[in-house]
PDB file of C-alpha atoms in Angstrom:
ATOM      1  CA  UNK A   1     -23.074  -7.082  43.077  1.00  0.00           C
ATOM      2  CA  UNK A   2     -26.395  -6.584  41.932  1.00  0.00           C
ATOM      3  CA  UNK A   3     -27.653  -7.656  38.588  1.00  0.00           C
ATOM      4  CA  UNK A   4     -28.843  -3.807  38.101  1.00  0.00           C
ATOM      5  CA  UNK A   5     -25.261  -3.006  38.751  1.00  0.00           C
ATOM      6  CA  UNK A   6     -23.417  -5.369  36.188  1.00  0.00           C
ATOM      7  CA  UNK A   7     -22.471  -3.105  33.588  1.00  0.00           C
ATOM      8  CA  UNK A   8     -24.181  -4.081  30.133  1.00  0.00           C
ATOM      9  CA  UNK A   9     -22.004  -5.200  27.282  1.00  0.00           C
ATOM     10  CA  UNK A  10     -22.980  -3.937  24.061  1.00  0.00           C
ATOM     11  CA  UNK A  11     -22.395  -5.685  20.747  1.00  0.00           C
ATOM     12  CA  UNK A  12     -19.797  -3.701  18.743  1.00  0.00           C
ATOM     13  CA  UNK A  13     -21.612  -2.833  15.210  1.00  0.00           C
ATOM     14  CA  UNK A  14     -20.036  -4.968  12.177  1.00  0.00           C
ATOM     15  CA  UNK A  15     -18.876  -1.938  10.490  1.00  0.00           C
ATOM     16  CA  UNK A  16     -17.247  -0.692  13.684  1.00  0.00           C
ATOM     17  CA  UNK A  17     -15.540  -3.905  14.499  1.00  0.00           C
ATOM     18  CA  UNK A  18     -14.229  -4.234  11.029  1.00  0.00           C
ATOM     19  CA  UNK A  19     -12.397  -0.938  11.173  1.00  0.00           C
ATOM     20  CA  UNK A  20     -10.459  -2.046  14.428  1.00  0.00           C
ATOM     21  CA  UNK A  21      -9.337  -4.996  12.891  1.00  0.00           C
ATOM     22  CA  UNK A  22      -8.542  -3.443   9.942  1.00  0.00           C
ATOM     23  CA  UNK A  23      -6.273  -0.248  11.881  1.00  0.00           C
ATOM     24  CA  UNK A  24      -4.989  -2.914  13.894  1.00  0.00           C
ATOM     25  CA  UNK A  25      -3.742  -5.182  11.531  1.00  0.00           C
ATOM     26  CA  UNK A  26      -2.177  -1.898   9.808  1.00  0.00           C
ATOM     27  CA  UNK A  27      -0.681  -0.840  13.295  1.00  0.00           C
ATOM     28  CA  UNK A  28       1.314  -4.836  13.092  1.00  0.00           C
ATOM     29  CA  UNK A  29       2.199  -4.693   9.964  1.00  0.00           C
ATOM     30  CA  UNK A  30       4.296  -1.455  10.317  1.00  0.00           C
ATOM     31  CA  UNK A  31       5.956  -3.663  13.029  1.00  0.00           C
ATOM     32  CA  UNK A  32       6.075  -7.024  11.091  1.00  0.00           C
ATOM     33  CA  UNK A  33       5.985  -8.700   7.501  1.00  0.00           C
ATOM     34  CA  UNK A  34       2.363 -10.107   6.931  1.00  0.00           C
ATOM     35  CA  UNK A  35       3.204 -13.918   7.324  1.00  0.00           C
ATOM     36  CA  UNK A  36       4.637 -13.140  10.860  1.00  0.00           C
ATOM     37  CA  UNK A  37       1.379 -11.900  11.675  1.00  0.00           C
ATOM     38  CA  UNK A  38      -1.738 -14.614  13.268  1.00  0.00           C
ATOM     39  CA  UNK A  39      -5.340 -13.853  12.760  1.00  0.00           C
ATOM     40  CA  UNK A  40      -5.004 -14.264  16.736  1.00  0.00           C
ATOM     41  CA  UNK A  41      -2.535 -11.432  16.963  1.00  0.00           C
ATOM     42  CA  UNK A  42      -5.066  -9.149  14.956  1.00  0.00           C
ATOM     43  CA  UNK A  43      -7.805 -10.005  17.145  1.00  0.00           C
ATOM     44  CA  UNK A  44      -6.221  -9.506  20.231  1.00  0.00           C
ATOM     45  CA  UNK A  45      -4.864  -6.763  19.132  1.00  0.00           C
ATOM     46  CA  UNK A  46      -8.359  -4.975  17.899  1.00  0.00           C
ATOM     47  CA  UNK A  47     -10.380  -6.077  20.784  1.00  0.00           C
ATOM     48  CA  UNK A  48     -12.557  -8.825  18.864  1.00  0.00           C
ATOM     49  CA  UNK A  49     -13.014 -12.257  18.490  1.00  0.00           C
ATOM     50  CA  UNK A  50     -10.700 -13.902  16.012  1.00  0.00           C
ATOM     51  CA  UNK A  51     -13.382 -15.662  14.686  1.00  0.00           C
ATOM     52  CA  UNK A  52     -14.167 -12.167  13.090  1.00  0.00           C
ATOM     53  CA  UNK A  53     -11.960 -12.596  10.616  1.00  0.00           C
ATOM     54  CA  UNK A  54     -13.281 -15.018   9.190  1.00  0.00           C
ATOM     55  CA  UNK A  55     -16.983 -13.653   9.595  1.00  0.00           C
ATOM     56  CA  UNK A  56     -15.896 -10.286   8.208  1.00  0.00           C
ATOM     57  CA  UNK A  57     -13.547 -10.977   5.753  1.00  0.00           C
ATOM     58  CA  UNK A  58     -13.474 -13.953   5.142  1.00  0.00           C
ATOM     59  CA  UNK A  59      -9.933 -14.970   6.377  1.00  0.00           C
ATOM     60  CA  UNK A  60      -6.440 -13.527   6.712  1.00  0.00           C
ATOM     61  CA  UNK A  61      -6.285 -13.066   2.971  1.00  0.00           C
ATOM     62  CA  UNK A  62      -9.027 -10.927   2.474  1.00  0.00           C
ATOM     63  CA  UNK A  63      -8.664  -9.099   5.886  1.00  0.00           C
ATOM     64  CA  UNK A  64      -5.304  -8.357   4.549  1.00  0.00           C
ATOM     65  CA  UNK A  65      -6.544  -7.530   1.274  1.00  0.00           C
ATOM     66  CA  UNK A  66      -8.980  -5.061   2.661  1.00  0.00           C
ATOM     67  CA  UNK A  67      -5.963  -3.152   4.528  1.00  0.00           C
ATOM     68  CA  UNK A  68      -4.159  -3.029   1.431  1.00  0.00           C
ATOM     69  CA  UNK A  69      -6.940  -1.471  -0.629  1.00  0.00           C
ATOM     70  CA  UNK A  70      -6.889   1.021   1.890  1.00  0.00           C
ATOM     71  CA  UNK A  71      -3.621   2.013   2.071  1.00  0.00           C
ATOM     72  CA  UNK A  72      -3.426   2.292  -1.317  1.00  0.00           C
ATOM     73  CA  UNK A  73      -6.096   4.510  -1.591  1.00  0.00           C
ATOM     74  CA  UNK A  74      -4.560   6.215   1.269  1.00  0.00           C
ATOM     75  CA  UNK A  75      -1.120   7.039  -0.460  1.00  0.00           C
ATOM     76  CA  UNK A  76      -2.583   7.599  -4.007  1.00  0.00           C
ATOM     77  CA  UNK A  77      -4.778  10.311  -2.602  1.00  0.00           C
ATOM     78  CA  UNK A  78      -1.588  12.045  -0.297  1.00  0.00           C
ATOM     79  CA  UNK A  79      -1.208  15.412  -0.819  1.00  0.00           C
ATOM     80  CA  UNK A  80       2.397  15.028  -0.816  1.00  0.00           C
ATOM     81  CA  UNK A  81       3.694  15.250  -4.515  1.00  0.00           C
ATOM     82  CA  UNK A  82       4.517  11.555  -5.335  1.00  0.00           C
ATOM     83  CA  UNK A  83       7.640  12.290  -7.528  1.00  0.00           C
ATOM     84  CA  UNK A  84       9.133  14.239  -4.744  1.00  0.00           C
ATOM     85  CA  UNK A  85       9.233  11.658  -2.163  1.00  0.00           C
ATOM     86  CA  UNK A  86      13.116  11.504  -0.846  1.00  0.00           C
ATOM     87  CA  UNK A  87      12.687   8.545   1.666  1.00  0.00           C
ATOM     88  CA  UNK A  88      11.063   5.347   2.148  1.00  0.00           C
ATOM     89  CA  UNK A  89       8.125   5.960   4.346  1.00  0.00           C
ATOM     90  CA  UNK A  90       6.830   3.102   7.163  1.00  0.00           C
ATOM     91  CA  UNK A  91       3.848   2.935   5.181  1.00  0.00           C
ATOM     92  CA  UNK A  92       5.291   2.562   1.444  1.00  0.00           C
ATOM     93  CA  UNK A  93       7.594  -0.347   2.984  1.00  0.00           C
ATOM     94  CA  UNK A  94       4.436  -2.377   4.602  1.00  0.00           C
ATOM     95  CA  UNK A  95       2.772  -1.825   1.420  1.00  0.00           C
ATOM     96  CA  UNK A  96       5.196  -3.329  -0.538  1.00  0.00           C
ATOM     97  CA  UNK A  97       5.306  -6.217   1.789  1.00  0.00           C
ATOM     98  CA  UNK A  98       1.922  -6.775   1.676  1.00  0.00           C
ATOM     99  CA  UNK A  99       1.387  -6.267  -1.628  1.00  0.00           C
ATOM    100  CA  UNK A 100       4.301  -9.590  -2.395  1.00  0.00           C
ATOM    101  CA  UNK A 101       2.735 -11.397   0.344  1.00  0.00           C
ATOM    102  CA  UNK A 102      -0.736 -11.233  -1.096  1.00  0.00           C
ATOM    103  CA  UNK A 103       0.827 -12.424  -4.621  1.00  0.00           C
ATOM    104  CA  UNK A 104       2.231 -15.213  -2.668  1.00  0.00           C
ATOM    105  CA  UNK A 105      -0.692 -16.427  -0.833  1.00  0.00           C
ATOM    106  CA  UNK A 106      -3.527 -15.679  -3.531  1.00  0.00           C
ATOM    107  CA  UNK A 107      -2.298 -14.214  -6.664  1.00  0.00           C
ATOM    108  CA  UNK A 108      -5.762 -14.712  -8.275  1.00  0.00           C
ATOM    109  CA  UNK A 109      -6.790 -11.550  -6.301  1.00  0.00           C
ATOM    110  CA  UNK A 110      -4.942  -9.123  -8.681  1.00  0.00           C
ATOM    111  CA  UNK A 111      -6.099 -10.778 -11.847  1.00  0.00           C
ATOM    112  CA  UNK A 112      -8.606  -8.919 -14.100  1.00  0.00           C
ATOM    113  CA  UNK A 113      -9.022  -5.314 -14.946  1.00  0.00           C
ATOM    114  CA  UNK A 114      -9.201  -3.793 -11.402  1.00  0.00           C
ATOM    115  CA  UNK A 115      -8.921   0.082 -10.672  1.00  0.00           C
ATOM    116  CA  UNK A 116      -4.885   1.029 -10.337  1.00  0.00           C
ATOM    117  CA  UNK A 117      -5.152   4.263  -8.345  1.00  0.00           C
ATOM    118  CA  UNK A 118      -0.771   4.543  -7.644  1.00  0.00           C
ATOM    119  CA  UNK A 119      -0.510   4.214 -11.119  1.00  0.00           C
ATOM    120  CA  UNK A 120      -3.370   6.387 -12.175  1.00  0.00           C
ATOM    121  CA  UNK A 121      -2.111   9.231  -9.853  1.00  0.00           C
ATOM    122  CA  UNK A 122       1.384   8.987 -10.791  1.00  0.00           C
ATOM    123  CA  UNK A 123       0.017   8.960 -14.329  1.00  0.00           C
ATOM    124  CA  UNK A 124      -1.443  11.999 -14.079  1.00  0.00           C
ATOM    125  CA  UNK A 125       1.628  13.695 -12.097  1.00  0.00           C
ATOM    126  CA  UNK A 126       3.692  12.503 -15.642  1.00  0.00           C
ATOM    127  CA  UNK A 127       0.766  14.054 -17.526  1.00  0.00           C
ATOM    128  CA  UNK A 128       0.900  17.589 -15.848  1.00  0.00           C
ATOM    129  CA  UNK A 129       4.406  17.482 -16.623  1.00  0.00           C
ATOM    130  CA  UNK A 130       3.676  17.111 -20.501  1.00  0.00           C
ATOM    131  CA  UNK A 131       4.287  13.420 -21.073  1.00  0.00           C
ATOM    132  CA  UNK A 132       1.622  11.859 -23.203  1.00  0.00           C
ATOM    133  CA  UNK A 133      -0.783   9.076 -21.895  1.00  0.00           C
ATOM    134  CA  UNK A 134       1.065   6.397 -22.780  1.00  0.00           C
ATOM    135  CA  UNK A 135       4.583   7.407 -21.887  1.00  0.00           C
ATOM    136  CA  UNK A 136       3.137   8.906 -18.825  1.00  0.00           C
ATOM    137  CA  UNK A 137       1.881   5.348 -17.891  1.00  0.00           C
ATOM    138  CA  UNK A 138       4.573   3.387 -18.365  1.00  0.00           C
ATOM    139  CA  UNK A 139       7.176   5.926 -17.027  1.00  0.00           C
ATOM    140  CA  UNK A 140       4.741   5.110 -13.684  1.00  0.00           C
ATOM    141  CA  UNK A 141       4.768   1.355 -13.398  1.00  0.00           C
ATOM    142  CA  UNK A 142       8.744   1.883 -13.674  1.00  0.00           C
ATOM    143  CA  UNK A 143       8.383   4.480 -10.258  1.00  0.00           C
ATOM    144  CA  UNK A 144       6.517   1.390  -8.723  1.00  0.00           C
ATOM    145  CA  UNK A 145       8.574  -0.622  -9.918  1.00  0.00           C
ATOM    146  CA  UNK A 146      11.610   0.408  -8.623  1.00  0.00           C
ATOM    147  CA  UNK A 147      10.309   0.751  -5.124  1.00  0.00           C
ATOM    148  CA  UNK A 148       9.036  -2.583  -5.007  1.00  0.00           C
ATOM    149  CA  UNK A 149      12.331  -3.120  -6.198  1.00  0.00           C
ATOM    150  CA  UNK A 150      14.377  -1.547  -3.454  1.00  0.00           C
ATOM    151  CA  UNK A 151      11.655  -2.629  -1.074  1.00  0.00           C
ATOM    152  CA  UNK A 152      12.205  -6.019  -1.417  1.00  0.00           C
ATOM    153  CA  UNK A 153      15.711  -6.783  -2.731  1.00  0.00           C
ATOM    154  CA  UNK A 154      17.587  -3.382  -0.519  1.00  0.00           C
ATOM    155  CA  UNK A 155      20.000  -6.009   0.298  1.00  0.00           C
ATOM    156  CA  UNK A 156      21.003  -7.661  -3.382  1.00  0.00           C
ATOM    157  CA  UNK A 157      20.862  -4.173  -4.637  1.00  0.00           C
ATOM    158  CA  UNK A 158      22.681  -2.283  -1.834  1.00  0.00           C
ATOM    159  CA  UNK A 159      20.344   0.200  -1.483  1.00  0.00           C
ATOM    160  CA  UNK A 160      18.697   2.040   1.292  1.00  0.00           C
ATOM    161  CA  UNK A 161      15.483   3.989   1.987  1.00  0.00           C
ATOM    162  CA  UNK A 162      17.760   7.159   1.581  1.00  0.00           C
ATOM    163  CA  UNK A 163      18.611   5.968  -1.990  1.00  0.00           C
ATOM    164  CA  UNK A 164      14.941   6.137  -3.114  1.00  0.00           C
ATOM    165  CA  UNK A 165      14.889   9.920  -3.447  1.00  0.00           C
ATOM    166  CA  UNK A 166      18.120   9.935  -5.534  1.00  0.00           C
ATOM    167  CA  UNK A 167      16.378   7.439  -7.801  1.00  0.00           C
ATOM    168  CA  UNK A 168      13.116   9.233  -7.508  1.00  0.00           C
ATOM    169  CA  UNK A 169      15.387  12.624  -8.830  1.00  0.00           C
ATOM    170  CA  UNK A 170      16.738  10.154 -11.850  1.00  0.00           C
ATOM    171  CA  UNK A 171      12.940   9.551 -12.826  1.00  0.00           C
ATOM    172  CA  UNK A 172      12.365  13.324 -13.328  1.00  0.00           C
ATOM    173  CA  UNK A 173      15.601  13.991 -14.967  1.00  0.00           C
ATOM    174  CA  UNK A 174      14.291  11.225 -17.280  1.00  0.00           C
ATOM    175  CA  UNK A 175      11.324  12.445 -17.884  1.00  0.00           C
ATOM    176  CA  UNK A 176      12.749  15.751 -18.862  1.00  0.00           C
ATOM    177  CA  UNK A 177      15.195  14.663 -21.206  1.00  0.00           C
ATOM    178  CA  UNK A 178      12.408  12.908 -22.860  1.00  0.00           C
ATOM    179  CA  UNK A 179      10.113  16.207 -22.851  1.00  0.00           C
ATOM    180  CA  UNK A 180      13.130  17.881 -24.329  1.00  0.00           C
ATOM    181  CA  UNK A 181      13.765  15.111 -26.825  1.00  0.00           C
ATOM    182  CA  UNK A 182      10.141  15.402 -27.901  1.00  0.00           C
ATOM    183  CA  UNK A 183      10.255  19.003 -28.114  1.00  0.00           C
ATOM    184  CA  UNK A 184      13.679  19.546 -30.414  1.00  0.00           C
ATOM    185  CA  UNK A 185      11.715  16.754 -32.619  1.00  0.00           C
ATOM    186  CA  UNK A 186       8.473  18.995 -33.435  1.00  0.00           C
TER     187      UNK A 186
END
C-alpha cells in the first residue's frame, strides 16, 4: 500500500469525543450500577482513549457527574406530565443509582446552593395545581423522595416499578385533600 493510499486518521474534536463518552457511559449504565462500570469499559465502549476521562473530565466521578447533570436536565424538561408517571422508567432507575453512587464516592459534589431542576419542575406542576410555594416544594422532595426510595430499597419495601404509579396517584389525592382543606378554611 501506498502512503497516498493509507487512509488519514483525523483527531476527533474534544467536544465531540466528550459526547461519546458521555452517551456511552449512559448506554452502560442502563445495563449496570455505576461501580460495576471501569473507565476502560466507557472508553471502549465510546471509541476513545481511556485516558480521556481523565483529560475531559477529570475522572470517573466527574465523567459520571456530567451524565447525571444531563439526565436530569433531560427528565426535568420531558414533556410527559411528571405526576402522571405510572412506571419506573430505565432512565429514572439509572438515575437514582447514580445519583447514590455519586453521594457515595464524592458527596462534596452536591453541597452548596446548586440549581434543582426535578424539584423546580415538579414544583411548579404542584403550583399549577394551586398549592402555594412552599407546600408545593416540599410536597416535591417527598415525590423524589419516594422514588429514590423504591429505587433503592424495592426489596425491604416490597415494592415494584408497577407500584410507583399507585404511589404517584396517592401524591395527587394528597395534594387535593390539602387544596380542599385549604379551601373549606378561607
Amino acid at each position: 500500500m501506498e502512503p497516498a493510499d493509507v487512509p488519514v486518521q483525523r483527531r476527533t474534536p474534544r467536544d465531540v469525543g466528550m459526547a461519546n463518552m458521555v452517551a456511552a457511559a449512559r448506554a452502560l449504565l442502563d445495563d449496570r450500577p455505576p461501580e460495576e462500570i471501569t473507565v476502560r469499559d466507557i472508553a471502549a465502549a465510546s471509541g476513545h482513549h481511556h485516558r480521556f476521562v481523565q483529560a475531559w473530565f477529570g475522572g470517573k466521578v466527574g465523567l459520571f457527574r456530567t451524565v447525571f447533570d444531563q439526565m436530569v436536565d433531560e427528565l426535568s424538561s420531558d414533556p410527559a406530565p411528571v405526576l402522571e408517571r405510572t412506571s419506573m422508567r430505565t432512565s429514572t432507575r439509572s438515575l437514582v443509582h447514580l445519583l447514590n453512587w455519586l453521594v457515595a464516592t464524592d458527596g462534596s459534589a452536591f453541597n452548596g446552593d446548586r440549581p434543582t431542576p426535578l424539584v423546580d419542575r415538579i414544583t411548579g406542576a404542584y403550583e399549577s395545581a394551586g398549592l402555594d410555594g412552599t407546600t408545593a416544594r416540599m410536597m416535591a422532595v417527598r415525590v423524589i423522595g419516594t422514588t429514590i426510595s423504591m429505587v433503592l430499597f424495592a426489596d425491604v419495601l416490597g415494592v415494584s416499578d408497577d407500584d410507583l404509579g399507585a404511589h404517584m396517584a396517592l401524591e395527587n389525592e394528597l395534594v387535593q385533600a390539602l387544596l380542599a382543606a385549604r379551601a373549606d378554611r378561607s
